[in-house]
Amino acid sequence: MHAFLAADGCEATLLEELRRTHPGFHQAQTPGLIQSEFDADWNQSLPPLVFLRQALFQAVPLKVDSIRLAAEIVFDQLVQVLPESQPWRFHCVAHYGARDPGSPGARARFTQARFRRTPDPSSPEANKTADAGQHRCHLIEEALVELLQRKRRHLGRQRVDSTDPFATTESFVQLLLTSPTQGLLSIHLAPGPSRQPRWVVPFQKGDIPIAVDKAAPSRAFAKLVESEIRMGRKIQAGEFCVDLGAAPGSWSYLALQRGAHVTAVDRAHLRDDLMDHSKLEFVQGDAFNYVPSRMVDWLLCDVIAAPERCAQLVIDWTRQKRCRRFVVTIKFSGAADLNAIQNLKRELAEVCPEFFLQRLCANKNEACVFGAIV
Ligand SMILES: C[S@@+](CC[C@H](N)C(=O)[O-])C[C@H]1O[C@@H](n2cnc3c(N)ncnc32)[C@H](O)[C@@H]1O
């Protein structure tokens, strides 16, 4: 069985999205979790899923009556399958149907609390439950480390604690507690995690912390940072970026911070210090009419427009090879249109097989499409 954690408040949409390509998915008892038995070639890259946060492949249900027992079960499973001389990562997290207090998705939790009959997940009781779950996870992890030290020291030393993209040699072990006494254990062997960056994220439960920079002109900054993290590729010094719909300028600000050159296109001016920056050229006009004179390293586009227009823009830019890489926001007008999303997935896959299309932790009612064509 495979288990899939949805972006906050998006399990129904994720279920529908998954069913468009693979039948047999169903909602698990735990809110936010979807299960399936479907079979796929796990070494092949799987298509992007907008509303997915984290996949737990080959997940096995466990009864974990005590911390000690949980650690022993995980230990027994690990030593049977993990290669002794290869690195692996371990996440042990609680998901009792509510996200942890303070984690990304507070907006969605608020909406959930208003429209569902589940207890308000930001209430003190729910916070206490989530805290208790996290504490239990911490104790299980400690007990596992202690077992490894006593019985399989070499394997214990191969454990990597990192949020960098998975290396081809790294396996990924996830224990997701769905209640104080029940959980799911997923052991995803190398090179699987490195082959599925769109489904398997090296952050607990797929929650990437929202970047904060008080000096940036707006919070939109966080979307570009998160896209870079997911791609495992930052904008680099000396690269050329076109930033469409750039004002007030936090995407341009980040690109400039990285040492790139920026052509910023907007009807409105960016913040004064950015307008004066020696590496920024400002073009006042319509983002949809702008065509660069030569191929640029990055298309950045955060224009608020109908989703089909932004989708068409990214298809045109990539088909006509106007950019090597791109990060483009696709706003949803109300509910996400899964037909439009499917069309974008199909058309973009022809030019750029490994692109991401994801409702980011930093997104509100929108998603971002990003990737590279070379
Ligand atoms: C969400 S804001 C962009 C925020 C920006 N990425 C940042 O980090 O500060 C959207 C911008 O798109 C611009 N915009 C919307 N439609 C546009 C168009 N057709 N041409 C140029 N700019 C447009 C708006 O003026 C606005 O500044």
Short mmCIF file of C-alpha atoms and ligand atoms in Angstrom, two decimals:
data_model
loop_
_atom_site.label_atom_id
_atom_site.label_comp_id
_atom_site.label_asym_id
_atom_site.label_seq_id
_atom_site.Cartn_x
_atom_site.Cartn_y
_atom_site.Cartn_z
CA MET A 1 0.00 0.00 0.00
CA HIS A 2 1.10 3.58 -0.63
CA ALA A 3 0.05 6.57 1.42
CA PHE A 4 -0.10 10.18 0.31
CA LEU A 5 -0.26 13.28 2.48
CA ALA A 6 -2.24 16.07 0.88
CA ALA A 7 -1.54 19.79 1.07
CA ASP A 8 -3.63 21.33 3.85
CA GLY A 9 -7.35 21.10 3.16
CA CYS A 10 -6.73 19.59 -0.30
CA GLU A 11 -7.28 15.85 0.18
CA ALA A 12 -10.49 15.75 -1.90
CA THR A 13 -8.75 17.57 -4.77
CA LEU A 14 -5.64 15.38 -4.48
CA LEU A 15 -7.85 12.29 -4.56
CA GLU A 16 -9.48 13.49 -7.76
CA GLU A 17 -6.11 14.45 -9.22
CA LEU A 18 -4.66 11.00 -8.45
CA ARG A 19 -7.71 9.22 -9.84
CA ARG A 20 -7.23 10.94 -13.18
CA THR A 21 -4.07 8.92 -13.77
CA HIS A 22 -4.34 5.92 -11.42
CA PRO A 23 -7.63 4.36 -10.34
CA GLY A 24 -7.99 2.72 -6.95
CA PHE A 25 -7.16 5.56 -4.60
CA HIS A 26 -9.28 6.16 -1.55
CA GLN A 27 -9.34 8.45 1.42
CA ALA A 28 -7.76 6.94 4.54
CA GLN A 29 -9.41 7.19 7.92
CA THR A 30 -6.95 9.84 8.99
CA PRO A 31 -7.86 13.25 7.52
CA GLY A 32 -5.37 14.48 4.97
CA LEU A 33 -4.17 10.98 4.04
CA ILE A 34 -4.94 9.05 0.85
CA GLN A 35 -4.12 5.39 0.25
CA SER A 36 -3.78 3.13 -2.74
CA GLU A 37 -2.47 -0.24 -3.82
CA PHE A 38 -1.47 0.91 -7.28
CA ASP A 39 1.61 -0.45 -8.89
CA ALA A 40 4.05 1.57 -10.95
CA ASP A 41 7.61 1.44 -12.09
CA TRP A 42 9.16 3.23 -9.12
CA ASN A 43 12.37 3.85 -10.97
CA GLN A 44 10.50 5.84 -13.58
CA SER A 45 9.70 9.44 -12.75
CA LEU A 46 6.03 9.80 -11.75
CA PRO A 47 3.95 12.75 -13.01
CA PRO A 48 3.71 15.95 -10.94
CA LEU A 49 0.88 16.14 -8.41
CA VAL A 50 -0.27 19.64 -7.51
CA PHE A 51 -1.92 18.80 -4.19
CA LEU A 52 0.57 16.26 -2.81
CA ARG A 53 2.86 17.05 0.11
CA GLN A 54 4.56 13.72 0.76
CA ALA A 55 4.41 10.16 -0.54
CA LEU A 56 5.04 7.13 1.66
CA PHE A 57 5.71 4.28 -0.74
CA GLN A 58 5.18 0.65 0.26
CA ALA A 59 3.76 1.76 3.59
CA VAL A 60 2.99 -0.97 6.10
CA PRO A 61 0.46 -0.39 8.90
CA LEU A 62 1.97 -0.88 12.37
CA LYS A 63 0.49 -1.19 15.83
CA VAL A 64 2.80 0.69 18.12
CA ASP A 65 1.56 0.08 21.65
CA SER A 66 4.71 1.41 23.25
CA ILE A 67 7.70 3.54 22.28
CA ARG A 68 10.05 0.63 22.82
CA LEU A 69 7.96 -1.67 20.64
CA ALA A 70 7.74 0.92 17.86
CA ALA A 71 11.52 1.35 17.83
CA GLU A 72 12.05 -2.43 17.80
CA ILE A 73 9.66 -2.98 14.89
CA VAL A 74 11.31 -0.24 12.86
CA PHE A 75 14.76 -1.59 13.74
CA ASP A 76 13.81 -5.15 12.68
CA GLN A 77 12.47 -3.92 9.36
CA LEU A 78 15.44 -1.64 8.67
CA VAL A 79 18.13 -4.20 9.27
CA GLN A 80 16.46 -6.62 6.87
CA VAL A 81 16.46 -4.31 3.88
CA LEU A 82 18.78 -1.31 4.24
CA PRO A 83 22.17 -1.78 2.61
CA GLU A 84 24.77 -1.74 5.41
CA SER A 85 27.13 0.61 3.62
CA GLN A 86 24.74 3.12 2.10
CA PRO A 87 23.28 6.33 3.59
CA TRP A 88 19.66 6.57 4.68
CA ARG A 89 17.38 9.15 6.25
CA PHE A 90 14.69 8.69 8.87
CA HIS A 91 11.63 10.84 9.55
CA CYS A 92 9.35 9.99 12.44
CA VAL A 93 6.34 12.30 12.52
CA ALA A 94 2.86 12.41 13.94
CA HIS A 95 -0.13 13.08 11.75
CA TYR A 96 -3.23 12.59 13.81
CA GLY A 97 -5.24 14.45 11.20
CA ALA A 98 -4.13 17.91 12.20
CA ARG A 99 -0.91 19.65 11.28
CA ASP A 100 1.48 20.73 13.99
CA PRO A 101 0.97 24.14 15.50
CA GLY A 102 3.17 26.72 13.88
CA SER A 103 3.77 24.66 10.76
CA PRO A 104 2.94 26.10 7.32
CA GLY A 105 -0.70 25.94 6.36
CA ALA A 106 -2.23 28.04 9.11
CA ARG A 107 -4.52 29.66 6.55
CA ALA A 108 -5.74 26.29 5.33
CA ARG A 109 -6.20 25.06 8.90
CA PHE A 110 -8.44 28.05 9.51
CA THR A 111 -10.55 27.18 6.46
CA GLN A 112 -10.68 23.52 7.50
CA ALA A 113 -11.84 24.48 10.95
CA ARG A 114 -14.62 26.59 9.50
CA PHE A 115 -15.96 24.13 6.99
CA ARG A 116 -15.43 20.71 8.52
CA ARG A 117 -16.71 19.03 11.57
CA THR A 118 -13.28 17.96 12.67
CA PRO A 119 -12.12 19.67 15.86
CA ASP A 120 -10.52 23.04 15.26
CA PRO A 121 -6.88 22.01 14.72
CA SER A 122 -5.58 25.30 16.05
CA SER A 123 -7.49 24.90 19.31
CA PRO A 124 -5.43 24.34 22.49
CA GLU A 125 -6.65 20.70 22.66
CA ALA A 126 -5.53 19.95 19.11
CA ASN A 127 -2.20 21.66 19.75
CA LYS A 128 -1.71 19.51 22.83
CA THR A 129 -2.47 16.37 20.79
CA ALA A 130 -0.04 17.38 18.05
CA ASP A 131 2.63 18.21 20.64
CA ALA A 132 2.10 14.86 22.35
CA GLY A 133 2.44 13.12 18.98
CA GLN A 134 5.67 14.92 18.18
CA HIS A 135 7.05 14.12 21.61
CA ARG A 136 6.22 10.45 21.11
CA CYS A 137 7.99 10.52 17.74
CA HIS A 138 11.04 12.07 19.34
CA LEU A 139 11.16 9.29 21.94
CA ILE A 140 10.75 6.58 19.27
CA GLU A 141 13.63 8.11 17.32
CA GLU A 142 15.83 8.17 20.43
CA ALA A 143 15.01 4.54 21.18
CA LEU A 144 15.83 3.57 17.59
CA VAL A 145 19.16 5.39 17.71
CA GLU A 146 19.98 3.61 20.94
CA LEU A 147 19.13 0.20 19.40
CA LEU A 148 21.28 0.94 16.38
CA GLN A 149 24.18 1.99 18.58
CA ARG A 150 23.95 -1.24 20.55
CA LYS A 151 23.26 -3.68 17.75
CA ARG A 152 24.10 -2.20 14.34
CA ARG A 153 26.52 0.64 14.92
CA HIS A 154 27.70 0.74 11.30
CA LEU A 155 24.17 1.09 9.94
CA GLY A 156 23.44 3.76 12.56
CA ARG A 157 26.41 5.77 11.35
CA GLN A 158 25.07 5.72 7.80
CA ARG A 159 22.07 7.74 8.89
CA VAL A 160 22.05 11.21 7.32
CA ASP A 161 20.25 14.19 8.80
CA SER A 162 19.72 16.62 5.95
CA THR A 163 17.10 18.45 3.92
CA ASP A 164 19.24 18.49 0.78
CA PRO A 165 17.86 16.68 -2.27
CA PHE A 166 18.23 12.90 -1.97
CA ALA A 167 21.41 11.43 -3.41
CA THR A 168 21.03 8.40 -5.67
CA THR A 169 22.51 6.17 -2.96
CA GLU A 170 20.15 7.35 -0.19
CA SER A 171 17.17 5.37 1.09
CA PHE A 172 14.32 7.04 2.96
CA VAL A 173 12.54 5.59 5.97
CA GLN A 174 9.36 7.27 7.21
CA LEU A 175 7.32 6.38 10.27
CA LEU A 176 4.07 8.31 10.30
CA LEU A 177 2.09 7.98 13.51
CA THR A 178 -1.59 8.31 12.66
CA SER A 179 -2.63 7.92 16.30
CA PRO A 180 -0.71 7.31 19.56
CA THR A 181 -0.85 3.55 18.90
CA GLN A 182 -0.94 3.24 15.11
CA GLY A 183 1.35 4.19 12.32
CA LEU A 184 2.59 3.58 8.81
CA LEU A 185 6.15 2.54 8.05
CA SER A 186 7.55 3.24 4.62
CA ILE A 187 11.00 2.12 3.53
CA HIS A 188 11.83 3.61 0.16
CA LEU A 189 15.08 2.13 -1.04
CA ALA A 190 17.73 3.96 -3.07
CA PRO A 191 17.69 5.20 -5.75
CA GLY A 192 13.88 5.67 -5.44
CA PRO A 193 13.80 8.90 -3.39
CA SER A 194 16.25 10.66 -5.70
CA ARG A 195 14.16 9.64 -8.72
CA GLN A 196 10.88 11.01 -7.36
CA PRO A 197 11.62 14.56 -6.14
CA ARG A 198 8.10 15.61 -7.08
CA TRP A 199 6.53 13.02 -4.76
CA VAL A 200 9.11 12.53 -2.03
CA VAL A 201 10.39 15.62 -0.22
CA PRO A 202 13.32 15.65 2.24
CA PHE A 203 11.32 17.70 4.77
CA GLN A 204 9.09 16.12 7.41
CA LYS A 205 5.62 15.52 5.99
CA GLY A 206 6.72 17.53 2.96
CA ASP A 207 6.32 20.79 4.88
CA ILE A 208 8.97 23.20 3.68
CA PRO A 209 9.38 26.09 6.14
CA ILE A 210 8.20 29.39 4.70
CA ALA A 211 11.24 31.63 4.14
CA VAL A 212 11.16 35.00 5.85
CA ASP A 213 13.22 38.04 4.91
CA LYS A 214 11.98 41.27 6.42
CA ALA A 215 14.08 43.29 3.95
CA ALA A 216 12.29 41.77 0.94
CA PRO A 217 9.58 43.96 -0.58
CA SER A 218 6.87 41.30 -0.12
CA ARG A 219 6.18 37.83 1.21
CA ALA A 220 5.99 36.50 -2.37
CA PHE A 221 9.74 36.03 -1.80
CA ALA A 222 8.98 32.71 -0.06
CA LYS A 223 7.48 31.14 -3.20
CA LEU A 224 10.66 31.56 -5.20
CA VAL A 225 12.83 30.28 -2.34
CA GLU A 226 10.62 27.19 -1.96
CA SER A 227 10.67 26.52 -5.71
CA GLU A 228 14.48 26.64 -5.65
CA ILE A 229 14.55 24.20 -2.72
CA ARG A 230 12.23 21.76 -4.44
CA MET A 231 14.21 21.89 -7.68
CA GLY A 232 17.50 21.58 -5.80
CA ARG A 233 18.83 24.46 -7.91
CA LYS A 234 19.20 28.12 -6.91
CA ILE A 235 19.53 31.13 -9.19
CA GLN A 236 23.26 31.66 -9.58
CA ALA A 237 25.59 34.64 -9.84
CA GLY A 238 25.92 35.91 -13.40
CA GLU A 239 22.69 34.28 -14.64
CA PHE A 240 20.11 36.31 -16.57
CA CYS A 241 16.53 36.44 -15.31
CA VAL A 242 13.36 37.95 -16.72
CA ASP A 243 10.88 38.74 -13.94
CA LEU A 244 7.37 39.26 -15.32
CA GLY A 245 4.89 41.01 -13.02
CA ALA A 246 7.86 41.92 -10.85
CA ALA A 247 6.53 44.72 -8.61
CA PRO A 248 6.99 45.41 -5.75
CA GLY A 249 10.07 43.27 -6.38
CA SER A 250 10.79 40.42 -3.98
CA TRP A 251 11.54 37.88 -6.73
CA SER A 252 13.88 40.40 -8.41
CA TYR A 253 15.33 41.16 -4.96
CA LEU A 254 16.18 37.47 -4.44
CA ALA A 255 17.69 37.10 -7.93
CA LEU A 256 19.82 40.21 -7.35
CA GLN A 257 20.88 38.88 -3.96
CA ARG A 258 22.07 35.74 -5.71
CA GLY A 259 24.18 37.91 -8.04
CA ALA A 260 22.02 37.54 -11.15
CA HIS A 261 21.05 40.17 -13.75
CA VAL A 262 17.35 40.94 -13.89
CA THR A 263 15.01 42.41 -16.48
CA ALA A 264 11.89 43.28 -14.49
CA VAL A 265 8.66 43.81 -16.42
CA ASP A 266 5.60 45.35 -14.81
CA ARG A 267 3.12 48.13 -15.30
CA ALA A 268 4.12 49.46 -11.88
CA HIS A 269 7.54 50.42 -10.54
CA LEU A 270 9.50 48.19 -8.16
CA ARG A 271 10.76 49.48 -4.83
CA ASP A 272 13.16 52.42 -5.29
CA ASP A 273 16.35 50.64 -4.23
CA LEU A 274 15.66 47.89 -6.78
CA MET A 275 14.86 50.37 -9.55
CA ASP A 276 18.29 51.94 -8.85
CA HIS A 277 20.16 48.62 -8.77
CA SER A 278 22.94 48.41 -11.37
CA LYS A 279 22.01 44.84 -12.34
CA LEU A 280 18.31 45.54 -12.82
CA GLU A 281 16.72 46.80 -15.99
CA PHE A 282 13.10 47.90 -15.69
CA VAL A 283 10.68 47.55 -18.60
CA GLN A 284 7.30 49.17 -18.10
CA GLY A 285 4.63 47.29 -20.04
CA ASP A 286 2.52 44.20 -20.49
CA ALA A 287 4.19 41.02 -19.23
CA PHE A 288 2.38 38.90 -21.82
CA ASN A 289 3.89 40.87 -24.73
CA TYR A 290 7.49 40.74 -23.53
CA VAL A 291 9.87 38.62 -25.62
CA PRO A 292 13.59 38.52 -24.73
CA SER A 293 16.13 39.18 -27.49
CA ARG A 294 17.97 35.94 -26.60
CA MET A 295 17.51 32.88 -24.44
CA VAL A 296 17.65 33.78 -20.72
CA ASP A 297 18.58 31.54 -17.80
CA TRP A 298 15.35 32.07 -15.86
CA LEU A 299 11.79 33.08 -16.59
CA LEU A 300 10.23 34.26 -13.33
CA CYS A 301 6.56 35.15 -13.53
CA ASP A 302 4.22 36.00 -10.69
CA VAL A 303 1.54 37.89 -12.60
CA ILE A 304 -1.99 37.75 -11.27
CA ALA A 305 -3.94 36.62 -14.34
CA ALA A 306 -6.34 33.90 -15.48
CA PRO A 307 -4.67 30.47 -14.98
CA GLU A 308 -4.94 29.60 -18.71
CA ARG A 309 -2.97 32.75 -19.63
CA CYS A 310 -0.08 31.94 -17.29
CA ALA A 311 -0.15 28.29 -18.37
CA GLN A 312 0.01 29.35 -22.02
CA LEU A 313 2.84 31.75 -21.22
CA VAL A 314 5.00 29.02 -19.71
CA ILE A 315 4.23 26.69 -22.63
CA ASP A 316 5.16 29.40 -25.17
CA TRP A 317 8.38 30.35 -23.39
CA THR A 318 9.55 26.75 -23.04
CA ARG A 319 8.49 25.61 -26.54
CA GLN A 320 10.22 28.58 -28.12
CA LYS A 321 13.25 28.05 -25.89
CA ARG A 322 13.22 31.58 -24.55
CA CYS A 323 14.43 30.36 -21.12
CA ARG A 324 16.41 27.47 -19.65
CA ARG A 325 14.55 27.42 -16.33
CA PHE A 326 11.27 28.84 -15.13
CA VAL A 327 9.18 29.53 -12.04
CA VAL A 328 5.65 30.67 -12.84
CA THR A 329 2.71 31.18 -10.50
CA ILE A 330 -0.65 29.83 -11.64
CA LYS A 331 -3.45 31.53 -9.71
CA PHE A 332 -6.67 29.62 -9.16
CA SER A 333 -9.85 31.56 -9.56
CA GLY A 334 -11.86 29.87 -6.79
CA ALA A 335 -11.52 26.08 -6.92
CA ALA A 336 -8.58 24.71 -8.87
CA ASP A 337 -9.57 23.63 -12.38
CA LEU A 338 -8.26 20.08 -12.72
CA ASN A 339 -8.95 19.99 -16.46
CA ALA A 340 -6.74 23.04 -16.99
CA ILE A 341 -4.10 21.46 -14.74
CA GLN A 342 -4.20 18.20 -16.73
CA ASN A 343 -3.79 20.13 -19.99
CA LEU A 344 -0.79 22.01 -18.64
CA LYS A 345 0.78 18.77 -17.39
CA ARG A 346 0.32 17.13 -20.79
CA GLU A 347 1.59 20.02 -22.89
CA LEU A 348 4.55 20.91 -20.70
CA ALA A 349 5.66 17.28 -20.42
CA GLU A 350 6.44 17.35 -24.14
CA VAL A 351 9.02 20.11 -23.73
CA CYS A 352 10.17 19.57 -20.18
CA PRO A 353 9.61 16.05 -18.84
CA GLU A 354 10.80 16.76 -15.27
CA PHE A 355 8.89 19.92 -14.42
CA PHE A 356 7.17 20.46 -11.05
CA LEU A 357 3.61 21.69 -10.66
CA GLN A 358 2.89 22.11 -7.01
CA ARG A 359 0.76 23.96 -4.56
CA LEU A 360 3.68 25.19 -2.47
CA CYS A 361 3.61 25.56 1.30
CA ALA A 362 4.05 29.29 0.54
CA ASN A 363 1.13 29.38 -1.94
CA LYS A 364 -2.33 30.61 -1.08
CA ASN A 365 -4.99 30.00 -3.71
CA GLU A 366 -2.47 29.14 -6.41
CA ALA A 367 0.25 26.74 -7.48
CA CYS A 368 3.68 27.21 -9.01
CA VAL A 369 5.06 25.48 -12.07
CA PHE A 370 8.84 25.27 -12.23
CA GLY A 371 11.60 23.30 -13.83
CA ALA A 372 14.25 23.25 -16.52
CA ILE A 373 14.08 22.54 -20.23
CA VAL A 374 17.70 21.50 -20.58
C1 LIG B 1 1.63 39.30 -7.09
S1 LIG B 1 2.37 40.72 -7.76
C2 LIG B 1 4.01 40.17 -8.03
C3 LIG B 1 4.82 40.15 -6.80
C4 LIG B 1 6.28 39.99 -7.09
N1 LIG B 1 6.61 38.65 -7.62
C5 LIG B 1 7.12 40.20 -5.86
O1 LIG B 1 7.80 39.26 -5.48
O2 LIG B 1 7.11 41.28 -5.29
C6 LIG B 1 1.72 40.75 -9.38
C7 LIG B 1 2.26 41.86 -10.24
O3 LIG B 1 1.86 41.60 -11.57
C8 LIG B 1 1.65 42.83 -12.21
N2 LIG B 1 0.84 42.59 -13.41
C9 LIG B 1 -0.38 42.04 -13.49
N3 LIG B 1 -0.75 41.92 -14.79
C10 LIG B 1 0.29 42.39 -15.52
C11 LIG B 1 0.55 42.50 -16.89
N4 LIG B 1 -0.34 42.07 -17.80
N5 LIG B 1 1.72 43.01 -17.29
C12 LIG B 1 2.65 43.44 -16.39
N6 LIG B 1 2.46 43.33 -15.07
C13 LIG B 1 1.30 42.82 -14.64
C14 LIG B 1 0.99 43.69 -11.17
O4 LIG B 1 1.20 45.06 -11.47
C15 LIG B 1 1.71 43.24 -9.91
O5 LIG B 1 2.78 44.11 -9.63
#
